[in-house]
PDB file of C-alpha atoms in Angstrom:
ATOM      1  CA  MET A  56       0.000   0.000   0.000  1.00 57.00           C
ATOM      2  CA  ALA A  57       1.385   3.402  -1.008  1.00 57.00           C
ATOM      3  CA  PRO A  58       2.019   5.884   1.841  1.00 62.00           C
ATOM      4  CA  PRO A  59      -0.459   8.816   2.113  1.00 60.00           C
ATOM      5  CA  LEU A  60       0.413  11.981   0.223  1.00 56.00           C
ATOM      6  CA  LYS A  61       1.590  15.066   2.106  1.00 59.00           C
ATOM      7  CA  ALA A  62       1.117  18.640   0.891  1.00 56.00           C
ATOM      8  CA  VAL A  63       3.618  21.494   1.036  1.00 58.00           C
ATOM      9  CA  THR A  64       1.630  23.617   3.485  1.00 57.00           C
ATOM     10  CA  LEU A  65       3.226  26.917   2.471  1.00 57.00           C
ATOM     11  CA  THR A  66       1.583  26.759  -0.967  1.00 61.00           C
ATOM     12  CA  HIS A  67      -1.310  24.360  -0.292  1.00 67.00           C
ATOM     13  CA  VAL A  68      -4.259  26.783  -0.040  1.00 78.00           C
ATOM     14  CA  ARG A  69      -7.915  25.891  -0.526  1.00 75.00           C
ATOM     15  CA  TYR A  70     -11.141  27.900  -0.297  1.00 73.00           C
ATOM     16  CA  GLN A  71     -14.820  27.191  -0.853  1.00 78.00           C
ATOM     17  CA  ARG A  72     -15.935  27.460  -4.477  1.00 81.00           C
ATOM     18  CA  GLY A  73     -17.867  30.687  -5.032  1.00 82.00           C
ATOM     19  CA  ASP A  74     -16.489  32.403  -1.901  1.00 78.00           C
ATOM     20  CA  GLN A  75     -14.988  35.619  -3.270  1.00 86.00           C
ATOM     21  CA  LEU A  76     -13.537  36.672   0.074  1.00 86.00           C
ATOM     22  CA  GLY A  77     -12.058  33.210   0.510  1.00 80.00           C
ATOM     23  CA  HIS A  78     -10.555  33.433  -2.977  1.00 79.00           C
ATOM     24  CA  PHE A  79      -8.965  36.781  -2.120  1.00 82.00           C
ATOM     25  CA  LEU A  80      -7.652  35.526   1.227  1.00 83.00           C
ATOM     26  CA  ALA A  81      -6.225  32.410  -0.446  1.00 80.00           C
ATOM     27  CA  TRP A  82      -4.037  34.696  -2.536  1.00 82.00           C
ATOM     28  CA  VAL A  83      -3.195  36.707   0.589  1.00 84.00           C
ATOM     29  CA  SER A  84      -1.937  33.469   2.176  1.00 82.00           C
ATOM     30  CA  LEU A  85       0.608  33.215  -0.634  1.00 79.00           C
ATOM     31  CA  ILE A  86       2.208  36.587   0.182  1.00 80.00           C
ATOM     32  CA  PRO A  87       5.148  34.897   2.006  1.00 82.00           C
ATOM     33  CA  VAL A  88       5.890  32.981  -1.206  1.00 79.00           C
ATOM     34  CA  PHE A  89       5.745  36.170  -3.287  1.00 78.00           C
ATOM     35  CA  ILE A  90       8.053  37.966  -0.840  1.00 82.00           C
ATOM     36  CA  SER A  91      10.556  35.105  -0.819  1.00 76.00           C
ATOM     37  CA  LEU A  92      10.655  34.475  -4.558  1.00 74.00           C
ATOM     38  CA  GLY A  93       9.804  37.880  -5.986  1.00 75.00           C
ATOM     39  CA  GLY A  94      11.487  39.958  -3.311  1.00 76.00           C
ATOM     40  CA  PHE A  95      14.536  38.307  -1.847  1.00 77.00           C
ATOM     41  CA  VAL A  96      15.549  36.243  -4.874  1.00 77.00           C
ATOM     42  CA  SER A  97      15.320  39.379  -7.035  1.00 78.00           C
ATOM     43  CA  HIS A  98      17.247  41.312  -4.396  1.00 74.00           C
ATOM     44  CA  PHE A  99      20.098  38.819  -4.445  1.00 76.00           C
ATOM     45  CA  LEU A 100      20.190  38.689  -8.253  1.00 76.00           C
ATOM     46  CA  PHE A 101      20.172  42.449  -8.792  1.00 78.00           C
ATOM     47  CA  ARG A 102      21.189  44.141  -5.516  1.00 78.00           C
ATOM     48  CA  ARG A 103      23.277  41.772  -3.361  1.00 85.00           C
ATOM     49  CA  GLU A 104      23.241  44.116  -0.404  1.00 86.00           C
ATOM     50  CA  LEU A 105      24.142  42.630   2.976  1.00 89.00           C
ATOM     51  CA  GLN A 106      21.197  44.087   4.879  1.00 87.00           C
ATOM     52  CA  GLY A 107      18.808  42.365   2.494  1.00 86.00           C
ATOM     53  CA  ILE A 108      20.775  39.111   2.585  1.00 89.00           C
ATOM     54  CA  PHE A 109      20.730  38.997   6.390  1.00 92.00           C
ATOM     55  CA  PHE A 110      17.040  39.965   6.358  1.00 91.00           C
ATOM     56  CA  ALA A 111      16.325  36.877   4.226  1.00 89.00           C
ATOM     57  CA  LEU A 112      18.596  34.721   6.402  1.00 92.00           C
ATOM     58  CA  GLY A 113      16.615  35.790   9.470  1.00 93.00           C
ATOM     59  CA  LEU A 114      13.338  34.729   7.845  1.00 91.00           C
ATOM     60  CA  ILE A 115      14.835  31.312   7.045  1.00 91.00           C
ATOM     61  CA  ILE A 116      16.041  30.898  10.639  1.00 93.00           C
ATOM     62  CA  SER A 117      12.599  31.966  11.883  1.00 94.00           C
ATOM     63  CA  GLN A 118      10.904  29.273   9.801  1.00 91.00           C
ATOM     64  CA  PHE A 119      13.291  26.617  11.131  1.00 93.00           C
ATOM     65  CA  ILE A 120      12.426  27.716  14.672  1.00 95.00           C
ATOM     66  CA  ASN A 121       8.731  27.517  13.762  1.00 93.00           C
ATOM     67  CA  GLU A 122       9.126  23.891  12.677  1.00 91.00           C
ATOM     68  CA  LEU A 123      11.024  23.022  15.868  1.00 94.00           C
ATOM     69  CA  VAL A 124       8.322  24.598  18.047  1.00 93.00           C
ATOM     70  CA  LYS A 125       5.546  22.847  16.104  1.00 91.00           C
ATOM     71  CA  LYS A 126       7.225  19.453  16.509  1.00 89.00           C
ATOM     72  CA  SER A 127       7.771  20.098  20.226  1.00 90.00           C
ATOM     73  CA  VAL A 128       4.235  21.298  20.999  1.00 86.00           C
ATOM     74  CA  GLN A 129       2.433  19.079  18.450  1.00 83.00           C
ATOM     75  CA  GLN A 130      -0.848  20.977  18.656  1.00 83.00           C
ATOM     76  CA  SER A 131      -3.414  19.842  16.102  1.00 80.00           C
ATOM     77  CA  ARG A 132      -4.976  22.122  13.531  1.00 81.00           C
ATOM     78  CA  PRO A 133      -8.725  22.896  13.744  1.00 80.00           C
ATOM     79  CA  GLU A 134     -11.269  20.241  12.692  1.00 76.00           C
ATOM     80  CA  THR A 135     -11.431  21.710   9.180  1.00 77.00           C
ATOM     81  CA  CYS A 136      -8.012  20.160   8.566  1.00 72.00           C
ATOM     82  CA  ALA A 137      -9.781  16.995   7.365  1.00 73.00           C
ATOM     83  CA  ILE A 138     -11.375  18.861   4.471  1.00 73.00           C
ATOM     84  CA  LEU A 139      -8.178  20.810   3.763  1.00 69.00           C
ATOM     85  CA  GLU A 140      -6.028  17.651   3.997  1.00 67.00           C
ATOM     86  CA  THR A 141      -3.635  19.247   6.478  1.00 72.00           C
ATOM     87  CA  CYS A 142      -4.245  17.089   9.548  1.00 70.00           C
ATOM     88  CA  ASP A 143      -0.822  15.481   9.106  1.00 70.00           C
ATOM     89  CA  SER A 144       0.872  18.765  10.096  1.00 78.00           C
ATOM     90  CA  HIS A 145       0.830  20.697  13.357  1.00 80.00           C
ATOM     91  CA  GLY A 146      -0.763  24.112  13.759  1.00 81.00           C
ATOM     92  CA  TRP A 147       0.878  25.952  16.685  1.00 88.00           C
ATOM     93  CA  PRO A 148       2.291  28.453  15.928  1.00 92.00           C
ATOM     94  CA  SER A 149       1.140  29.527  12.450  1.00 90.00           C
ATOM     95  CA  SER A 150       4.162  29.697  10.143  1.00 89.00           C
ATOM     96  CA  HIS A 151       2.444  32.172   7.787  1.00 89.00           C
ATOM     97  CA  SER A 152       1.675  34.586  10.630  1.00 92.00           C
ATOM     98  CA  GLN A 153       5.182  34.183  12.026  1.00 94.00           C
ATOM     99  CA  TYR A 154       6.732  34.890   8.632  1.00 91.00           C
ATOM    100  CA  MET A 155       4.671  37.994   7.966  1.00 91.00           C
ATOM    101  CA  PHE A 156       5.115  39.546  11.417  1.00 95.00           C
ATOM    102  CA  PHE A 157       8.855  38.861  11.340  1.00 95.00           C
ATOM    103  CA  PHE A 158       8.922  40.568   7.944  1.00 92.00           C
ATOM    104  CA  ALA A 159       6.788  43.516   9.129  1.00 92.00           C
ATOM    105  CA  ILE A 160       8.845  44.169  12.269  1.00 93.00           C
ATOM    106  CA  TYR A 161      12.218  43.904  10.527  1.00 93.00           C
ATOM    107  CA  PHE A 162      11.074  45.957   7.530  1.00 89.00           C
ATOM    108  CA  THR A 163       9.708  48.725   9.753  1.00 89.00           C
ATOM    109  CA  LEU A 164      12.849  48.866  11.915  1.00 88.00           C
ATOM    110  CA  LEU A 165      15.012  48.896   8.797  1.00 84.00           C
ATOM    111  CA  THR A 166      12.920  51.735   7.380  1.00 82.00           C
ATOM    112  CA  TYR A 167      13.266  53.823  10.533  1.00 78.00           C
ATOM    113  CA  LYS A 168      16.985  53.137  10.574  1.00 75.00           C
ATOM    114  CA  GLY A 169      17.010  55.440   7.576  1.00 62.00           C
ATOM    115  CA  ILE A 170      18.103  53.223   4.686  1.00 60.00           C
ATOM    116  CA  GLY A 171      16.974  54.979   1.535  1.00 56.00           C
ATOM    117  CA  LEU A 172      14.698  57.444   3.318  1.00 58.00           C
ATOM    118  CA  SER A 173      15.409  60.710   5.055  1.00 58.00           C
ATOM    119  CA  GLY A 174      12.044  62.322   5.844  1.00 64.00           C
ATOM    120  CA  GLY A 175       9.946  61.341   8.858  1.00 69.00           C
ATOM    121  CA  ARG A 176       6.778  61.263   6.771  1.00 71.00           C
ATOM    122  CA  GLN A 177       8.392  58.951   4.214  1.00 68.00           C
ATOM    123  CA  LYS A 178       9.473  56.573   6.963  1.00 70.00           C
ATOM    124  CA  LEU A 179       5.986  56.590   8.489  1.00 74.00           C
ATOM    125  CA  ILE A 180       4.291  55.755   5.176  1.00 74.00           C
ATOM    126  CA  VAL A 181       6.778  53.108   4.018  1.00 71.00           C
ATOM    127  CA  GLY A 182       7.095  51.552   7.477  1.00 74.00           C
ATOM    128  CA  PHE A 183       3.305  51.088   7.582  1.00 82.00           C
ATOM    129  CA  VAL A 184       3.155  49.168   4.258  1.00 82.00           C
ATOM    130  CA  PRO A 185       3.710  45.565   5.507  1.00 87.00           C
ATOM    131  CA  TRP A 186       1.323  45.721   8.479  1.00 92.00           C
ATOM    132  CA  PRO A 187      -2.039  45.457   6.638  1.00 91.00           C
ATOM    133  CA  LEU A 188      -0.586  42.495   4.730  1.00 90.00           C
ATOM    134  CA  ALA A 189       0.563  40.865   7.976  1.00 92.00           C
ATOM    135  CA  PHE A 190      -2.859  41.200   9.634  1.00 93.00           C
ATOM    136  CA  LEU A 191      -4.656  40.075   6.467  1.00 91.00           C
ATOM    137  CA  THR A 192      -2.450  36.987   6.300  1.00 90.00           C
ATOM    138  CA  MET A 193      -3.177  36.207   9.937  1.00 91.00           C
ATOM    139  CA  TYR A 194      -6.934  36.623   9.346  1.00 91.00           C
ATOM    140  CA  SER A 195      -6.812  34.524   6.165  1.00 88.00           C
ATOM    141  CA  ARG A 196      -5.375  31.496   7.968  1.00 88.00           C
ATOM    142  CA  VAL A 197      -8.303  31.482  10.422  1.00 89.00           C
ATOM    143  CA  TYR A 198     -10.957  32.285   7.814  1.00 87.00           C
ATOM    144  CA  LEU A 199      -9.783  29.503   5.494  1.00 84.00           C
ATOM    145  CA  GLY A 200      -9.719  27.015   8.376  1.00 83.00           C
ATOM    146  CA  TYR A 201      -6.010  26.292   8.519  1.00 82.00           C
ATOM    147  CA  HIS A 202      -5.463  27.624  12.043  1.00 87.00           C
ATOM    148  CA  THR A 203      -7.242  28.633  15.222  1.00 90.00           C
ATOM    149  CA  VAL A 204      -7.155  32.203  16.520  1.00 92.00           C
ATOM    150  CA  ALA A 205      -4.678  31.171  19.223  1.00 92.00           C
ATOM    151  CA  GLN A 206      -2.347  29.612  16.646  1.00 93.00           C
ATOM    152  CA  VAL A 207      -2.147  32.714  14.441  1.00 93.00           C
ATOM    153  CA  PHE A 208      -1.626  35.011  17.429  1.00 95.00           C
ATOM    154  CA  ALA A 209       1.147  32.716  18.662  1.00 94.00           C
ATOM    155  CA  GLY A 210       2.774  32.922  15.227  1.00 94.00           C
ATOM    156  CA  ALA A 211       2.430  36.707  15.164  1.00 95.00           C
ATOM    157  CA  ALA A 212       3.949  37.071  18.644  1.00 96.00           C
ATOM    158  CA  LEU A 213       6.866  34.737  17.916  1.00 95.00           C
ATOM    159  CA  GLY A 214       7.508  36.376  14.530  1.00 95.00           C
ATOM    160  CA  SER A 215       7.486  39.854  16.069  1.00 95.00           C
ATOM    161  CA  PHE A 216       9.894  38.814  18.817  1.00 96.00           C
ATOM    162  CA  LEU A 217      12.276  37.028  16.453  1.00 96.00           C
ATOM    163  CA  GLY A 218      12.140  39.888  13.937  1.00 95.00           C
ATOM    164  CA  ALA A 219      13.080  42.478  16.564  1.00 96.00           C
ATOM    165  CA  LEU A 220      15.745  40.195  18.056  1.00 97.00           C
ATOM    166  CA  TRP A 221      17.310  39.415  14.673  1.00 96.00           C
ATOM    167  CA  PHE A 222      17.334  43.126  13.745  1.00 95.00           C
ATOM    168  CA  TRP A 223      19.241  43.855  16.944  1.00 95.00           C
ATOM    169  CA  VAL A 224      21.673  40.975  16.340  1.00 95.00           C
ATOM    170  CA  VAL A 225      22.371  42.078  12.753  1.00 94.00           C
ATOM    171  CA  ASN A 226      22.622  45.808  13.386  1.00 90.00           C
ATOM    172  CA  SER A 227      24.382  45.687  16.759  1.00 91.00           C
ATOM    173  CA  LEU A 228      26.575  42.572  16.663  1.00 94.00           C
ATOM    174  CA  LEU A 229      27.041  41.411  13.068  1.00 93.00           C
ATOM    175  CA  ILE A 230      27.224  44.735  11.251  1.00 91.00           C
ATOM    176  CA  CYS A 231      30.870  45.188  12.218  1.00 91.00           C
ATOM    177  CA  TYR A 232      31.677  42.145  10.048  1.00 92.00           C
ATOM    178  CA  PHE A 233      29.953  43.561   6.953  1.00 91.00           C
ATOM    179  CA  PRO A 234      33.154  45.191   5.598  1.00 91.00           C
ATOM    180  CA  VAL A 235      35.004  41.878   6.087  1.00 93.00           C
ATOM    181  CA  ILE A 236      32.324  39.990   4.140  1.00 92.00           C
ATOM    182  CA  GLU A 237      32.315  42.675   1.445  1.00 91.00           C
ATOM    183  CA  GLU A 238      36.108  42.472   1.009  1.00 92.00           C
ATOM    184  CA  SER A 239      36.309  38.673   1.192  1.00 92.00           C
ATOM    185  CA  ALA A 240      37.093  36.610  -1.899  1.00 93.00           C
ATOM    186  CA  LEU A 241      33.517  35.320  -2.068  1.00 90.00           C
ATOM    187  CA  GLY A 242      32.077  38.779  -1.498  1.00 88.00           C
ATOM    188  CA  ARG A 243      34.129  40.265  -4.323  1.00 91.00           C
ATOM    189  CA  MET A 244      33.359  37.352  -6.632  1.00 91.00           C
ATOM    190  CA  LEU A 245      29.585  37.701  -6.065  1.00 88.00           C
ATOM    191  CA  TYR A 246      29.647  41.544  -5.934  1.00 89.00           C
ATOM    192  CA  ILE A 247      28.170  41.563  -2.422  1.00 89.00           C
ATOM    193  CA  LYS A 248      28.122  45.073  -1.002  1.00 88.00           C
ATOM    194  CA  ASP A 249      27.533  46.858   2.276  1.00 86.00           C
ATOM    195  CA  CYS A 250      25.496  50.074   2.176  1.00 82.00           C
ATOM    196  CA  SER A 251      24.758  50.311   5.906  1.00 78.00           C
ATOM    197  CA  HIS A 252      27.231  53.200   6.328  1.00 77.00           C
ATOM    198  CA  ILE A 253      25.379  55.317   3.720  1.00 75.00           C
ATOM    199  CA  HIS A 254      22.648  57.461   5.255  1.00 73.00           C
ATOM    200  CA  ASN A 255      20.440  57.664   2.164  1.00 72.00           C
ATOM    201  CA  VAL A 256      21.120  54.779  -0.208  1.00 74.00           C
ATOM    202  CA  LEU A 257      18.557  55.811  -2.814  1.00 73.00           C
ATOM    203  CA  LYS A 258      19.981  59.318  -3.129  1.00 77.00           C
ATOM    204  CA  PHE A 259      23.561  57.997  -3.142  1.00 80.00           C
ATOM    205  CA  GLU A 260      22.863  55.585  -5.993  1.00 78.00           C
ATOM    206  CA  TYR A 261      20.786  58.158  -7.850  1.00 80.00           C
ATOM    207  CA  ASP A 262      23.563  60.762  -7.686  1.00 85.00           C
ATOM    208  CA  ASN A 263      26.235  58.243  -8.715  1.00 83.00           C
ATOM    209  CA  ALA A 264      24.146  56.935 -11.619  1.00 84.00           C
ATOM    210  CA  ARG A 265      23.668  60.496 -12.930  1.00 88.00           C
ATOM    211  CA  ALA A 266      27.341  61.293 -12.460  1.00 89.00           C
ATOM    212  CA  ALA A 267      28.369  58.124 -14.331  1.00 85.00           C
ATOM    213  CA  ARG A 268      26.015  58.958 -17.202  1.00 86.00           C
ATOM    214  CA  LYS A 269      27.369  62.511 -17.459  1.00 83.00           C
ATOM    215  CA  ASN A 270      30.917  61.189 -17.326  1.00 84.00           C
ATOM    216  CA  LEU A 271      30.155  58.715 -20.123  1.00 79.00           C
ATOM    217  CA  ALA A 272      28.494  61.432 -22.193  1.00 75.00           C
ATOM    218  CA  GLY A 273      31.544  63.647 -21.697  1.00 72.00           C
ATOM    219  CA  LYS A 274      33.907  60.891 -22.871  1.00 72.00           C
ATOM    220  CA  SER A 275      31.729  60.226 -25.931  1.00 67.00           C
ATOM    221  CA  ALA A 276      31.786  63.909 -26.854  1.00 66.00           C
ATOM    222  CA  LYS A 277      35.589  63.999 -26.594  1.00 69.00           C
ATOM    223  CA  ASP A 278      35.932  60.886 -28.766  1.00 66.00           C
ATOM    224  CA  GLN A 279      33.890  62.555 -31.488  1.00 63.00           C
TER     225      GLN A 279
END
């Protein structure tokens, strides 16, 4: 007899046919996947900045901790797990909620640290962006029947704590090693860079891009 099939719970999302809100919240539940693939993979391919790399590393560590806690506590999912075919996995704490609240806390702290932004109003607006998504994700997991209220709040609390802790670890303890990583053989081979010492990264890159274009235009004019 073949062993029972097991779903990848991060992408295994079901909703009742005809439920428009459920359909919307099913897509909301996939936000962690979009952030991981669309955000951090793109960041590494095109930016390779150490703050972003350690941000992604923290999310990976957080998810490992989530699995360890789930296996230790072994709390069952709600009764709807039978319909959703998720009864073979544990529910406390919610990994989706933990992911999103880790992301929201770290993103907000990084924003207020001043990377790429200088105005207080800009920081307030940008720092607010991930929070509606985090709460929607938490709500979606209960609405769709994957978790209880207690399980999503546990995930949110653990994600918030780990996000704040990892931000402190990176920006208080590990940041002094950023120049070493940047100048290492691997760092130079992969073009990994450290922008944490630059107050406004966006303006710095904008000014340098304009200066490089003007310099190139000047050389072209001389060649002619």
